[in-house]
Structure formats: C-alpha cells, structure tokens
Coordinates of C-alpha atoms and ligand atoms in Angstrom, one line a residue:
M422 CA -83.5 54.1 127.8
Y423 CA -81.7 56.8 129.7
F424 CA -80.8 54.4 132.5
T425 CA -79.5 50.9 131.6
P426 CA -79.8 48.8 134.7
R427 CA -77.0 46.4 135.6
R428 CA -78.0 42.7 135.5
Y429 CA -77.0 40.6 138.4
A430 CA -76.3 36.9 138.4
F431 CA -77.8 34.4 140.7
T432 CA -75.8 33.2 143.8
P433 CA -77.4 30.7 146.2
P434 CA -78.7 32.4 149.4
P435 CA -77.5 31.2 152.8
E436 CA -79.7 28.7 154.6
A437 CA -80.2 31.1 157.5
D438 CA -79.4 34.6 158.5
S439 CA -80.0 36.9 161.4
V440 CA -82.3 39.2 159.3
V441 CA -83.7 38.3 155.9
V442 CA -85.2 41.1 154.0
V443 CA -87.6 40.2 151.1
G444 CA -87.4 42.7 148.3
A445 CA -84.6 44.8 147.0
G446 CA -86.7 47.9 146.4
P447 CA -85.6 51.1 147.9
V448 CA -87.0 50.3 151.3
G449 CA -85.5 46.9 151.6
L450 CA -82.2 48.1 150.4
A451 CA -82.2 51.1 152.8
L452 CA -83.1 48.9 155.7
A453 CA -80.5 46.3 154.8
L454 CA -77.8 49.0 154.6
G455 CA -79.0 50.5 157.9
L456 CA -78.8 47.2 159.7
A457 CA -75.4 46.3 158.1
R458 CA -74.0 49.8 159.2
R459 CA -74.9 48.7 162.7
G460 CA -73.1 45.4 162.4
V461 CA -76.2 43.2 161.9
R462 CA -75.9 40.4 159.3
V463 CA -78.6 40.6 156.7
T464 CA -79.5 38.9 153.4
V465 CA -81.8 40.5 150.9
L466 CA -83.8 38.1 148.6
E467 CA -84.9 39.8 145.4
A468 CA -87.1 38.2 142.7
G469 CA -85.6 40.3 139.8
D470 CA -82.1 40.6 138.5
S471 CA -81.8 44.4 138.5
V472 CA -83.1 47.6 140.1
C473 CA -86.4 48.9 138.8
A474 CA -87.0 50.7 135.5
G475 CA -88.2 54.2 135.3
S476 CA -88.4 57.3 137.5
R477 CA -91.3 56.0 139.8
A478 CA -90.8 57.9 143.1
I479 CA -88.7 60.8 141.8
C480 CA -89.1 63.4 144.6
L481 CA -87.0 62.8 147.8
S482 CA -87.8 65.0 150.7
R483 CA -85.3 66.8 153.0
H484 CA -86.0 64.1 155.6
S485 CA -85.2 61.3 153.2
L486 CA -81.9 63.1 152.4
E487 CA -81.1 62.9 156.1
V488 CA -81.9 59.2 156.1
L489 CA -79.6 58.7 153.1
E490 CA -76.8 60.7 154.8
R491 CA -77.1 58.4 157.8
L492 CA -76.7 55.4 155.4
G493 CA -73.5 56.9 154.2
V494 CA -74.8 57.7 150.6
G495 CA -75.8 61.3 151.1
E496 CA -72.9 62.7 149.0
R497 CA -73.7 60.4 146.1
F498 CA -77.4 61.4 146.2
A499 CA -76.3 65.1 146.3
E500 CA -74.2 64.5 143.2
L501 CA -76.8 62.7 141.2
S502 CA -80.0 64.6 142.1
L503 CA -81.5 68.0 141.3
P504 CA -82.6 70.2 144.2
W505 CA -85.7 72.3 143.9
T506 CA -87.7 74.6 146.2
S507 CA -90.7 75.9 144.3
G508 CA -93.7 75.1 142.2
R509 CA -96.5 76.6 140.1
S510 CA -100.1 75.6 139.4
Y511 CA -102.2 76.7 136.5
Y512 CA -105.9 76.5 135.8
R513 CA -106.3 76.3 132.0
D514 CA -103.7 78.9 130.9
T515 CA -103.7 81.1 134.1
E516 CA -101.3 80.7 137.0
V517 CA -103.2 80.3 140.2
L518 CA -100.5 79.3 142.7
S519 CA -96.8 79.9 143.1
F520 CA -95.3 78.3 146.2
D521 CA -91.9 78.1 147.9
M522 CA -91.0 75.4 150.3
P523 CA -89.2 76.6 153.4
S524 CA -85.5 76.7 152.7
G525 CA -82.7 78.8 154.3
A526 CA -79.0 79.0 154.7
G527 CA -79.3 77.2 158.1
D528 CA -80.9 74.1 156.5
A529 CA -78.5 71.2 156.0
H530 CA -80.4 70.0 153.0
P531 CA -82.7 71.4 150.3
P532 CA -86.5 70.8 150.8
M533 CA -86.7 68.4 147.9
V534 CA -84.5 66.8 145.2
N535 CA -85.4 64.9 142.1
I536 CA -83.8 61.7 141.2
S537 CA -85.1 58.6 139.3
Q538 CA -86.0 55.7 141.6
S539 CA -83.9 53.4 139.4
V540 CA -80.8 55.6 140.0
A541 CA -81.6 55.8 143.7
E542 CA -81.8 52.0 144.0
Q543 CA -78.6 51.5 142.1
V544 CA -76.7 53.8 144.5
L545 CA -78.1 51.8 147.4
V546 CA -77.1 48.5 145.7
D547 CA -73.6 49.8 145.1
A548 CA -73.3 50.8 148.7
I549 CA -74.4 47.4 149.9
E550 CA -71.9 45.7 147.6
A551 CA -69.2 47.7 149.4
T552 CA -70.5 46.8 152.9
D553 CA -69.5 43.7 154.9
G554 CA -72.3 41.6 156.4
C555 CA -74.9 42.4 153.9
E556 CA -75.7 40.8 150.5
V557 CA -78.5 40.9 147.9
R558 CA -79.4 37.6 146.4
W559 CA -80.9 38.3 143.0
R560 CA -83.4 36.0 141.2
C561 CA -84.6 34.6 144.5
R562 CA -88.5 34.8 144.5
V563 CA -90.1 34.2 147.9
V564 CA -93.2 32.1 147.4
D565 CA -94.2 31.3 150.9
C566 CA -93.5 32.3 154.5
T567 CA -94.2 30.5 157.7
R568 CA -93.9 32.0 161.2
H569 CA -92.4 30.2 164.2
D570 CA -91.9 31.4 167.8
D571 CA -88.3 32.4 167.4
H572 CA -87.8 32.6 163.6
A573 CA -89.6 32.5 160.2
V574 CA -89.0 30.3 157.2
L575 CA -89.2 31.5 153.6
E576 CA -89.7 29.2 150.6
V577 CA -87.7 30.5 147.7
E578 CA -87.8 29.8 144.0
T579 CA -84.3 30.1 142.4
P580 CA -82.9 29.3 138.9
E581 CA -81.4 26.2 140.6
G582 CA -84.7 25.0 142.1
P583 CA -86.5 25.7 145.4
V584 CA -84.6 26.5 148.6
R585 CA -85.6 27.3 152.1
V586 CA -84.2 30.3 154.0
R587 CA -84.6 30.8 157.7
G588 CA -84.4 34.2 159.3
D589 CA -84.3 35.0 163.0
W590 CA -86.2 38.0 161.8
V591 CA -87.9 38.5 158.4
V592 CA -88.8 41.9 157.0
A593 CA -91.3 41.9 154.2
A594 CA -90.3 44.8 151.9
D595 CA -91.7 43.1 148.8
G596 CA -93.9 45.9 147.6
A597 CA -97.5 46.6 147.0
R598 CA -98.3 43.0 146.0
S599 CA -96.4 41.5 148.9
T600 CA -96.2 37.7 148.7
V601 CA -95.2 37.6 152.4
R602 CA -98.4 39.5 153.3
E603 CA -100.4 37.1 151.3
A604 CA -98.7 34.0 152.7
L605 CA -99.6 35.2 156.3
G606 CA -103.2 35.8 155.2
L607 CA -103.0 39.5 155.9
R608 CA -104.7 42.2 153.9
L609 CA -104.5 46.0 153.4
D610 CA -107.6 48.0 154.3
G611 CA -108.5 51.6 153.4
T612 CA -109.5 53.5 150.3
S613 CA -108.6 53.1 146.6
Y614 CA -109.2 56.2 144.4
E615 CA -110.8 56.0 141.0
G616 CA -108.6 58.4 139.0
R617 CA -105.7 56.9 137.1
Y618 CA -102.6 58.7 135.8
V619 CA -100.3 57.8 132.9
I620 CA -96.7 58.6 134.0
A621 CA -93.9 58.9 131.5
D622 CA -90.2 59.9 131.4
I623 CA -89.1 61.8 128.3
H624 CA -85.7 63.0 127.2
W625 CA -86.3 66.7 126.4
P626 CA -83.5 69.4 126.5
A627 CA -85.9 72.1 127.6
A628 CA -84.9 75.3 129.3
L629 CA -87.7 75.4 132.0
P630 CA -86.6 75.8 135.6
T631 CA -86.4 73.0 138.1
E632 CA -89.8 73.4 139.8
R633 CA -93.0 71.4 140.1
R634 CA -95.6 72.5 137.5
V635 CA -99.2 71.4 137.4
W636 CA -101.9 72.3 134.9
F637 CA -105.5 71.7 135.7
D638 CA -107.8 71.4 132.6
P639 CA -105.1 72.7 130.2
P640 CA -106.0 73.7 126.7
S641 CA -103.6 71.0 125.4
N642 CA -105.6 68.2 127.2
P643 CA -109.0 69.6 128.3
G644 CA -110.4 67.9 131.4
S645 CA -107.1 66.4 132.4
T646 CA -104.4 67.3 135.0
I647 CA -100.8 67.4 133.9
V648 CA -97.7 67.3 136.3
L649 CA -94.3 68.2 135.0
H650 CA -91.0 67.6 137.0
R651 CA -87.4 68.0 135.8
Q652 CA -85.0 65.2 136.5
P653 CA -81.2 65.2 136.0
D654 CA -79.8 64.8 132.5
D655 CA -82.6 66.4 130.6
I656 CA -85.1 63.8 131.6
W657 CA -88.6 65.1 132.4
R658 CA -91.4 63.3 134.2
V659 CA -94.8 63.9 132.8
D660 CA -97.9 62.6 134.7
Y661 CA -101.4 63.1 133.2
Q662 CA -104.8 62.1 134.4
L663 CA -107.0 59.8 132.4
Q664 CA -110.7 60.6 131.9
P665 CA -113.1 58.4 133.9
G666 CA -113.9 55.4 131.7
A667 CA -110.8 55.7 129.6
D668 CA -109.4 52.3 128.5
P669 CA -106.0 51.9 130.2
E670 CA -104.8 49.6 127.4
V671 CA -105.6 52.2 124.7
E672 CA -104.2 55.0 126.8
T673 CA -100.8 53.3 127.5
D674 CA -100.2 52.6 123.9
E675 CA -96.9 54.4 123.1
Q676 CA -98.3 56.2 120.1
R677 CA -101.2 57.5 122.2
V678 CA -98.9 58.6 125.0
R679 CA -96.6 60.4 122.5
E680 CA -99.6 62.3 121.0
R681 CA -100.9 63.5 124.4
I682 CA -97.4 64.6 125.6
A683 CA -96.7 66.3 122.2
R684 CA -99.9 68.3 122.4
H685 CA -98.8 69.7 125.8
L686 CA -95.2 70.5 124.8
D687 CA -96.5 72.1 121.6
W688 CA -98.9 74.2 123.7
L689 CA -96.0 75.2 125.9
G690 CA -94.3 76.5 122.8
D691 CA -91.2 74.4 122.9
D692 CA -90.4 72.6 119.7
R693 CA -87.2 70.9 120.8
P694 CA -87.2 67.3 119.8
W695 CA -87.9 64.8 122.6
T696 CA -88.0 61.0 123.0
L697 CA -90.3 58.8 125.1
E698 CA -88.2 56.8 127.5
W699 CA -90.6 55.0 129.9
T700 CA -94.3 54.8 130.6
S701 CA -96.5 53.3 133.3
L702 CA -100.0 53.6 134.8
Y703 CA -100.7 54.7 138.3
R704 CA -103.7 54.5 140.6
A705 CA -103.8 56.1 144.0
H706 CA -104.5 54.0 147.1
A707 CA -104.6 54.8 150.8
L708 CA -104.3 51.3 152.3
S709 CA -102.6 49.8 155.3
L710 CA -102.1 46.6 157.4
D711 CA -103.5 46.8 160.9
S712 CA -100.1 45.9 162.3
Y713 CA -96.7 46.0 160.8
R714 CA -95.4 43.3 163.2
H715 CA -96.5 39.7 163.1
G716 CA -94.2 37.9 165.6
R717 CA -90.9 37.5 163.8
V718 CA -92.1 39.0 160.6
L719 CA -92.1 42.7 160.1
F720 CA -93.5 44.8 157.3
A721 CA -92.0 48.0 155.7
G722 CA -92.7 50.2 152.7
D723 CA -95.4 49.4 150.2
A724 CA -95.7 45.9 151.6
A725 CA -97.0 47.4 154.9
R726 CA -99.1 50.3 153.4
L727 CA -99.8 52.4 150.4
V728 CA -100.2 56.2 150.2
P729 CA -101.2 58.2 147.2
I730 CA -98.2 59.6 145.3
F731 CA -99.6 63.2 145.3
G732 CA -97.4 65.0 147.8
V733 CA -94.7 62.3 147.2
R734 CA -95.3 60.3 150.4
G735 CA -94.7 56.8 148.9
L736 CA -91.0 56.3 149.0
N737 CA -90.4 59.1 151.5
S738 CA -92.5 57.3 154.1
G739 CA -90.9 54.0 153.1
L740 CA -87.4 55.5 153.9
E741 CA -88.7 56.6 157.3
D742 CA -89.9 53.0 157.9
A743 CA -86.4 51.8 157.0
D744 CA -84.7 54.4 159.2
V745 CA -86.8 53.6 162.3
L746 CA -86.7 49.8 161.8
A747 CA -82.9 49.7 161.3
W748 CA -82.0 51.0 164.7
M749 CA -84.9 49.3 166.6
L750 CA -84.3 45.8 165.0
A751 CA -80.5 46.2 165.4
A752 CA -81.0 46.9 169.2
V753 CA -83.2 43.9 169.5
V754 CA -80.9 41.6 167.5
D755 CA -77.9 42.8 169.6
G756 CA -79.8 42.1 172.8
E757 CA -79.8 45.7 173.8
A758 CA -83.6 46.0 173.8
G759 CA -86.4 43.5 174.1
P760 CA -88.7 42.5 171.2
A761 CA -91.4 44.9 172.5
L762 CA -89.3 47.7 170.8
L763 CA -90.5 46.3 167.5
D764 CA -94.2 46.8 168.6
V765 CA -93.3 50.4 169.0
Y766 CA -92.0 50.4 165.4
A767 CA -95.4 48.9 164.3
T768 CA -97.4 51.4 166.2
E769 CA -95.4 54.5 165.2
R770 CA -95.3 53.6 161.5
R771 CA -99.0 52.8 161.4
D772 CA -99.6 56.2 163.0
A773 CA -97.3 57.8 160.5
W774 CA -99.4 56.3 157.7
C775 CA -102.5 58.0 159.2
Q776 CA -100.7 61.3 159.3
N777 CA -99.6 60.9 155.7
V778 CA -103.0 59.9 154.5
A779 CA -104.7 62.8 156.2
E780 CA -102.5 65.1 154.2
A781 CA -102.3 63.1 151.0
E782 CA -106.1 62.7 150.9
K783 CA -106.5 66.5 150.4
S784 CA -104.0 66.6 147.5
T785 CA -105.5 63.4 146.0
L786 CA -109.0 64.6 145.8
F787 CA -107.7 67.7 144.1
M788 CA -105.6 65.8 141.7
T789 CA -108.2 63.0 141.0
P790 CA -111.7 64.4 142.0
G791 CA -113.6 61.1 142.4
T792 CA -117.1 62.5 141.5
R793 CA -118.5 65.2 139.2
G794 CA -119.4 67.1 142.4
Y795 CA -115.8 67.2 143.6
E796 CA -114.6 68.2 140.2
L797 CA -117.0 71.1 139.9
T798 CA -116.0 72.3 143.4
R799 CA -112.3 72.0 142.6
D800 CA -112.7 73.9 139.3
A801 CA -114.6 76.6 141.1
V802 CA -111.7 76.9 143.7
L803 CA -109.2 77.0 140.9
A804 CA -111.1 79.6 138.9
L805 CA -111.2 81.9 142.0
A806 CA -107.8 81.1 143.4
G807 CA -106.0 83.6 141.1
R808 CA -108.0 86.4 142.6
R809 CA -108.5 85.2 146.2
P810 CA -105.3 84.3 148.0
A811 CA -107.2 82.5 150.8
L812 CA -108.2 79.8 148.3
R813 CA -104.6 79.2 147.2
E814 CA -104.0 77.1 150.3
L815 CA -106.5 74.5 148.8
V816 CA -104.4 74.3 145.6
N817 CA -101.2 73.8 147.6
P818 CA -99.8 70.3 146.8
R819 CA -98.8 69.7 150.5
Q820 CA -95.5 68.1 149.7
S821 CA -94.2 65.4 152.0
S822 CA -92.6 66.3 155.2
A823 CA -91.3 64.1 158.1
T824 CA -93.9 62.5 160.3
H825 CA -93.8 62.7 164.1
S826 CA -94.3 60.1 166.8
R827 CA -95.8 62.3 169.5
T828 CA -98.1 59.5 170.7
S829 CA -95.4 56.9 170.8
P830 CA -94.6 55.1 174.1
L831 CA -91.0 56.0 173.4
T832 CA -91.4 59.6 174.4
L833 CA -90.9 61.4 177.8
P834 CA -93.8 63.8 178.5
C835 CA -93.0 67.5 178.3
D836 CA -95.2 70.6 178.1
A837 CA -92.5 73.1 177.4
P838 CA -93.0 75.3 174.4
G839 CA -90.8 74.5 171.3
L840 CA -90.0 71.1 169.9
R841 CA -92.2 68.3 171.4
P842 CA -91.1 64.8 172.2
G843 CA -91.8 62.7 169.1
D844 CA -91.1 65.6 166.7
P845 CA -88.4 65.3 164.1
V846 CA -85.4 67.4 165.1
P847 CA -84.5 69.6 162.1
D848 CA -81.0 69.2 160.8
R849 CA -79.2 72.5 161.0
V850 CA -75.9 73.8 159.7
V851 CA -73.6 74.5 162.8
R852 CA -70.1 75.9 163.3
T853 CA -67.5 73.9 165.2
S854 CA -63.8 74.7 165.8
A855 CA -63.0 72.5 162.8
G856 CA -65.3 74.4 160.4
T857 CA -68.9 74.1 159.1
S858 CA -70.9 70.9 160.0
S859 CA -74.5 70.0 160.7
L860 CA -76.3 68.6 163.7
N861 CA -76.8 65.2 162.1
S862 CA -73.2 65.0 160.8
L863 CA -72.0 65.5 164.4
R864 CA -74.6 63.0 165.7
G865 CA -74.0 60.2 163.2
R866 CA -76.4 57.3 163.4
D867 CA -76.3 57.0 167.2
F868 CA -78.5 58.2 170.0
A869 CA -77.6 61.8 171.0
L870 CA -77.8 64.0 174.0
L871 CA -77.9 67.6 172.7
G872 CA -77.0 70.1 175.5
F873 CA -77.8 73.8 175.5
G874 CA -75.1 75.6 177.4
V875 CA -74.0 72.3 179.1
A876 CA -70.3 71.8 179.9
T877 CA -68.6 69.3 177.6
A878 CA -67.2 67.2 180.5
E879 CA -70.5 67.1 182.3
L880 CA -72.4 66.0 179.2
G881 CA -69.7 63.4 178.4
E882 CA -70.4 61.7 181.8
A883 CA -74.1 61.5 181.0
V884 CA -73.3 60.1 177.5
S885 CA -71.0 57.4 179.0
A886 CA -73.6 56.5 181.6
L887 CA -76.4 56.2 179.1
A888 CA -74.2 54.1 176.7
A889 CA -73.2 51.8 179.5
R890 CA -76.7 51.3 180.7
T891 CA -78.2 50.5 177.3
G892 CA -75.3 49.2 175.3
V893 CA -76.3 51.5 172.4
G894 CA -74.0 54.1 170.9
V895 CA -74.5 57.6 172.2
R896 CA -73.0 60.9 171.1
G897 CA -73.0 64.2 172.9
L898 CA -73.4 67.6 171.3
T899 CA -73.3 70.8 173.2
T900 CA -73.3 74.6 172.7
G901 CA -71.4 74.9 175.9
A902 CA -67.7 74.7 176.7
G903 CA -65.7 73.4 179.6
G904 CA -63.5 70.3 179.4
D905 CA -63.1 67.7 176.7
H906 CA -64.8 64.3 176.2
P907 CA -64.2 61.9 173.2
A908 CA -67.9 61.3 172.7
V909 CA -68.9 65.0 172.8
S910 CA -68.7 67.6 170.0
A911 CA -69.0 71.3 170.9
F912 CA -70.5 73.8 168.4
D913 CA -71.4 77.5 168.4
D914 CA -75.0 78.4 168.6
V915 CA -74.6 81.7 167.0
G916 CA -76.9 84.3 168.7
G917 CA -78.7 81.5 170.4
A918 CA -80.7 80.8 167.1
L919 CA -80.9 77.1 167.6
A920 CA -82.0 77.3 171.2
A921 CA -84.7 79.8 170.2
E922 CA -85.9 77.7 167.3
F923 CA -86.1 74.5 169.4
G924 CA -87.5 76.4 172.5
A925 CA -84.6 75.1 174.6
G926 CA -83.7 76.7 178.0
P927 CA -80.2 77.1 179.4
G928 CA -78.9 73.8 180.7
E929 CA -81.6 71.8 179.0
V930 CA -80.6 68.5 177.3
F931 CA -82.5 67.0 174.3
A932 CA -82.4 63.2 173.9
I933 CA -82.5 62.4 170.2
R934 CA -83.2 59.0 168.7
P935 CA -81.0 57.6 165.9
D936 CA -83.8 58.4 163.4
G937 CA -83.7 62.0 164.5
L938 CA -86.9 62.1 166.5
L939 CA -86.9 63.9 169.8
F940 CA -87.1 61.3 172.5
G941 CA -87.5 63.8 175.4
R942 CA -86.3 67.0 176.9
L943 CA -84.4 66.6 180.1
P944 CA -84.2 69.6 182.5
D945 CA -81.3 67.8 184.2
F946 CA -79.3 64.6 183.7
S947 CA -81.4 62.4 186.0
G948 CA -83.9 62.1 183.1
A949 CA -81.2 60.1 181.2
A950 CA -82.1 57.0 183.3
D951 CA -85.7 57.2 182.0
V952 CA -84.4 57.3 178.4
A953 CA -82.3 54.2 179.1
D954 CA -85.4 52.4 180.6
L955 CA -87.5 53.2 177.6
I956 CA -85.0 52.0 175.1
V957 CA -84.4 48.7 176.9
T958 CA -88.0 47.9 177.5
G959 CA -89.5 49.3 174.3
G960 CA -91.6 51.8 176.2
H961 CA -92.9 49.4 178.9
R962 CA -91.7 50.8 182.2
Ligands
FAD1420 C1 -95.5 53.1 138.3 C2 -95.2 53.7 139.7 C3 -95.0 55.1 139.9 C4 -94.8 55.6 141.1 N1 -94.6 57.0 141.2 C5 -94.3 57.5 142.4 C6 -94.1 58.9 142.6 O1 -94.1 59.6 141.7 N2 -93.9 59.3 143.9 C7 -93.8 58.5 145.0 O2 -93.6 58.9 146.1 N3 -94.1 57.2 144.8 C8 -94.3 56.7 143.6 N4 -94.5 55.3 143.4 C9 -94.5 54.5 144.7 C10 -93.0 54.1 145.0 O3 -92.4 53.7 143.9 C11 -93.1 53.1 146.1 O4 -93.7 53.7 147.2 C12 -91.7 52.6 146.5 O5 -91.1 51.9 145.4 C13 -91.9 51.6 147.6 O6 -90.7 50.9 147.8 P1 -90.7 49.5 148.4 O7 -89.2 49.1 148.5 O8 -91.5 49.4 149.6 O9 -91.4 48.6 147.3 P2 -91.0 48.3 145.8 O10 -90.2 49.4 145.2 O11 -92.2 47.8 145.1 O12 -89.9 47.1 145.9 C14 -90.3 45.8 146.2 C15 -89.2 44.8 145.7 O13 -89.6 43.5 146.1 C16 -89.4 42.7 145.0 N5 -90.3 41.6 145.2 C17 -91.6 41.5 145.0 N6 -92.1 40.3 145.3 C18 -91.1 39.6 145.7 C19 -91.0 38.2 146.1 N7 -92.0 37.4 146.2 N8 -89.8 37.7 146.4 C20 -88.6 38.5 146.3 N9 -88.7 39.8 145.9 C21 -89.9 40.3 145.6 C22 -89.7 43.5 143.8 O14 -89.1 42.9 142.6 C23 -89.1 44.8 144.1 O15 -87.7 44.9 143.8 C24 -94.8 54.8 142.2 C25 -95.0 53.4 142.1 C26 -95.2 52.9 140.8 C27 -95.4 51.4 140.7

C-alpha cells in the first residue's frame, strides 16, 4: 500500500490523568494536542496499534487548516497536501457544472486541500510524540465507562490484562461505534440513507488537474455516480455508488472493484497502468446524540454525531469539535472557567451538526437519491442544468465551510452590519513591520482583541485587564498606532479592506475566541468586562 503505517508497542497507561481521551482517530489526536499545547495533561487510549488505513476523509477545508495551524502542524500539512479550488460535474458525458470555491490573495489558506486521513493522523501522532504532557497508549481498548460526580472510570483491555484508568474528564472520541456511548446507554438519533458507495484509493500517474470531478450516470457505469479526487503522490480516490439491492460482499470483491474502476478510466481515455491500493464501503448517516456532555464525560467527532461525507463535513466538523473543546476544557481544568462552559460546548456543537446536516442533506439526496422519484427529479435537473444556469445551484456539491455559533450564550448581542457574533472570523493575510503574516498567526491560540484604528497602548491595557480578570491568555491586534505593548501586534489594513469586509467602524474592537469565532463587537473597552464574565461563567451572567 502507498502508506505503510508505523506499528506502536503497548506501554501501560497511567492509573489516572487530568483528561483521558478515548480513541486516537483524527479528532481525539487533535483534541489531545490542543489540550497539551495549553499545558493540560492528557492520555489517549487507542484500541489499535497504528493510525488508520486508507484515505477516508481526504478533503480538509480552509477552516480545518486554521485549526491545524493552531495546533502547530500547519506547515507539515501544507507540505504533504494538495490544494484545490474547483470542480466539475457531468451528466452522462456532458459537463453540467464547473465551480470555483472563493479564493483570493488575501486568504491565508486555500479553500480545500486533499490529504489521506492516514497521513493526517500520522502527522498528529508525530506532533504528540514531540509534545510534553500528552501520550498515546496503543493497544488499550476501552470496554466500559462509569460516571461519577467528579471523575469517570474506564475499564481497559490491554495485552497485559485488564486495567482501570480514571479521568477527571473523559472525552469519547472513539468513532461511529463508540463503546463509551454504548456504556453510558446513549444512542444516536436521526436519518440513515439507503445509498452505499464503494470507495477506493488507486495509484495512477494521470495528468488530470487537481479538482473534484463527479459523473452522474456515466456511460462507463450507467445508473451510478462516480467521484474522483486527486491526492498527493499520484494516488486518486474513486467513489462510486452501488445500485439499490446490490450485494455489498460481491461489490467489494477486489476483482469486481477493479473491473468497475477500469471501465471508467478506459472511458476517460487514459490507458496508463494503475494499481488498487485500498477499498472500503460507505453509507451516509445524519445521526447525533442529544447532548455531547454527560457530567464528566464529553463526546467529540463521530462518537458524538455522524454527517454524510458528501460536502466533506465528517472530519472537518470533528476538527471543529476538537478546536472548541480544547480551549473550553483547558479553561475548566485550569480553574479559569466553571464546568458550565462545557455545556456551551455541547450546545454549540449540536447546533453545528444541525447546520451541517441542513447543507449535507441536499448534497446527499443528490448523490444518493433514496427513491425512484428523487432519482427522476435529479436526472431531470441534471439534464437541464447544462442549458439553464439557475439549475446549476442544485448540482453544486456545497463543500464544507466553518459553522457559526450565533445562538450560543457565549456571544454579546450586536445588530451592526458585517460580521455577527458567533461568526467565524476569516483568517486574512496582513502586513506588519516585520513582513507578511496573517490574523491567526498574530493571534496564536489565545483570545484576541482586534482593534480597528485603536492605539496600541490603549488596546494593550484592555488586553492586560481581560487576561488578569479571566486568567486566560489574550493577544491584542490593531490597525492603529501609538505606543508599544508586548501583548499587542500592529498591522496595516491596506485601504481599510479588512474593516470594510468585517463591517468594523473606527475605534471598534472585536473580541475573538481561541477557536476563531467572534465573541462580540465592542464599541468601547467597557464591553471587555462582559467578555470576561461570559468566559468565567460559561455564558450564565
Ligand atoms: C470508510 C470511510 C470513508 C470515509 N470517507 C470520508 C470522506 O471521504 N470524507 C469525510 O469527510 N469523511 C469521511 N469519513 C468519515 C471520517 O473518516 C470520520 O468523520 C473521521 O474519521 C472521524 O474521526 P474520529 O476521530 O471522530 O473517529 P475515528 O476516525 O473513527 O477514530 C476513532 C478511533 O477510536 C478508536 N477506538 C474505537 N473504539 C475504541 C475503544 N473501545 N477503545 C479505544 N479506542 C477505540 C479507533 O480505533 C479509532 O482510532 C469516512 C469514514 C469511513 C469509515
């Protein structure tokens, strides 16, 4: 296979830790790294002895790249991934949609990159190995979990027999079939879709561009839908839909998979030799827990909820979970905020699932029309989309974008036009006296006060006051000048472009959370006290 995972030996886990994460999938790993970067001790218990096999969630969104940058692995991902900005959809042999995702010189990251999930997980494991206070314990399968008022206890099967691990906080990141979820008697509710897809990685030195291509009802595989994505190192991901009633066992037979892919590549007119590297079967689900917090046990990633992969919201929303939970849990563990802050995590991320499902549902019905009626309607739309631009919007795959938390208790009300509290603050390239940087690079992984035309010294005082009141790290960023302050970076807002994009008025200060969401807009510094109260009380003033 194109990626040979490193095998890890068993080392006994500690009897107790401040935070115990169950599952070293991408979400558990990202969370553990985020906590460790904030000085929280964390142990990850993983049933397997390596990262996953195969590409699985290959498409990482711009927002996920921001999360990874905050974790200190942004450069490694940039080296190992392939950026892309566009896609094409075909009905039979006719192109019906060509789309470009928003992308400009001011964006700090491309809208999407492709990287195999196995490679992504390995980068995170390598980073954890180089980080103090955080360890993955391989070959540790959690088989039970019990909740207590101020901790939770995990029963763990290891090569040396059963052990018990106590966590002041336990995070279940043990995937779609979460044992922790089952142990607590919790279940996912929602919708499961009928359509199934075979997904495969092939090694194929093709010369096609790096873009998403989808064929509906292609002559190579009539009645099916085929998706093609380029990955680094001449690996291509091919997903194709199975007909209703097809036998998954027959369809995942390697010979059968080879035949179907060969038919499509032949039809594309490319006779370069290729090899089959990995295959799997996928069925779309839109399922969630009611709450992602159960006392001292929190849920993240696929253990908390499932979203259909069409529009690539699975891992991307899991990385959002990890990003939000890392700072909130760290604030609670460090005693800077009360446990109510974790209820905010639960509410916000459940709401994010609703946002994702609302978008993903449209793409999913298009990719796997559940009934003959849907299929006929979809085919009619596809047949007309080439000639009627208005219908192309229905063919658009609605690729994942960052979710908002506008209804969160952790927002300060504001009616001004522009960015709204709870919105993700876009990362933008900015110029400082030291050269080119970006808003997020200047901000780091702390809270931030972003001032528009506010003097550095004045903003510095507000930053220090907020940090002293909450105990959390705070950075200042300003487009103004006047004085120096060690916690404030000044940058040029050339032509006022950033202020115009964000809808910011002169003297206005934006309070930004560590996960990049806009906390609130402060017309003056007195609002900083409200920010502090909300952080400390978890939104309960
Ligand atoms: C075949 C397949 C294809 C996919 N394709 C896409 C795609 O194209 N795009 C997309 O966005 N998403 C895709 N997904 C979904 C995506 O992979 C998941 O959303 C993502 O992996 C979720 O990460 P996670 O860390 O929450 O869970 P997982 O990646 O499932 O990780 C869970 C980890 O927990 C470990 N574990 C499980 N039980 C225990 C236990 N009892 N004790 C200890 N450890 C345990 C597992 O070994 C695993 O390492 C795909 C998923 C699958 C299965």
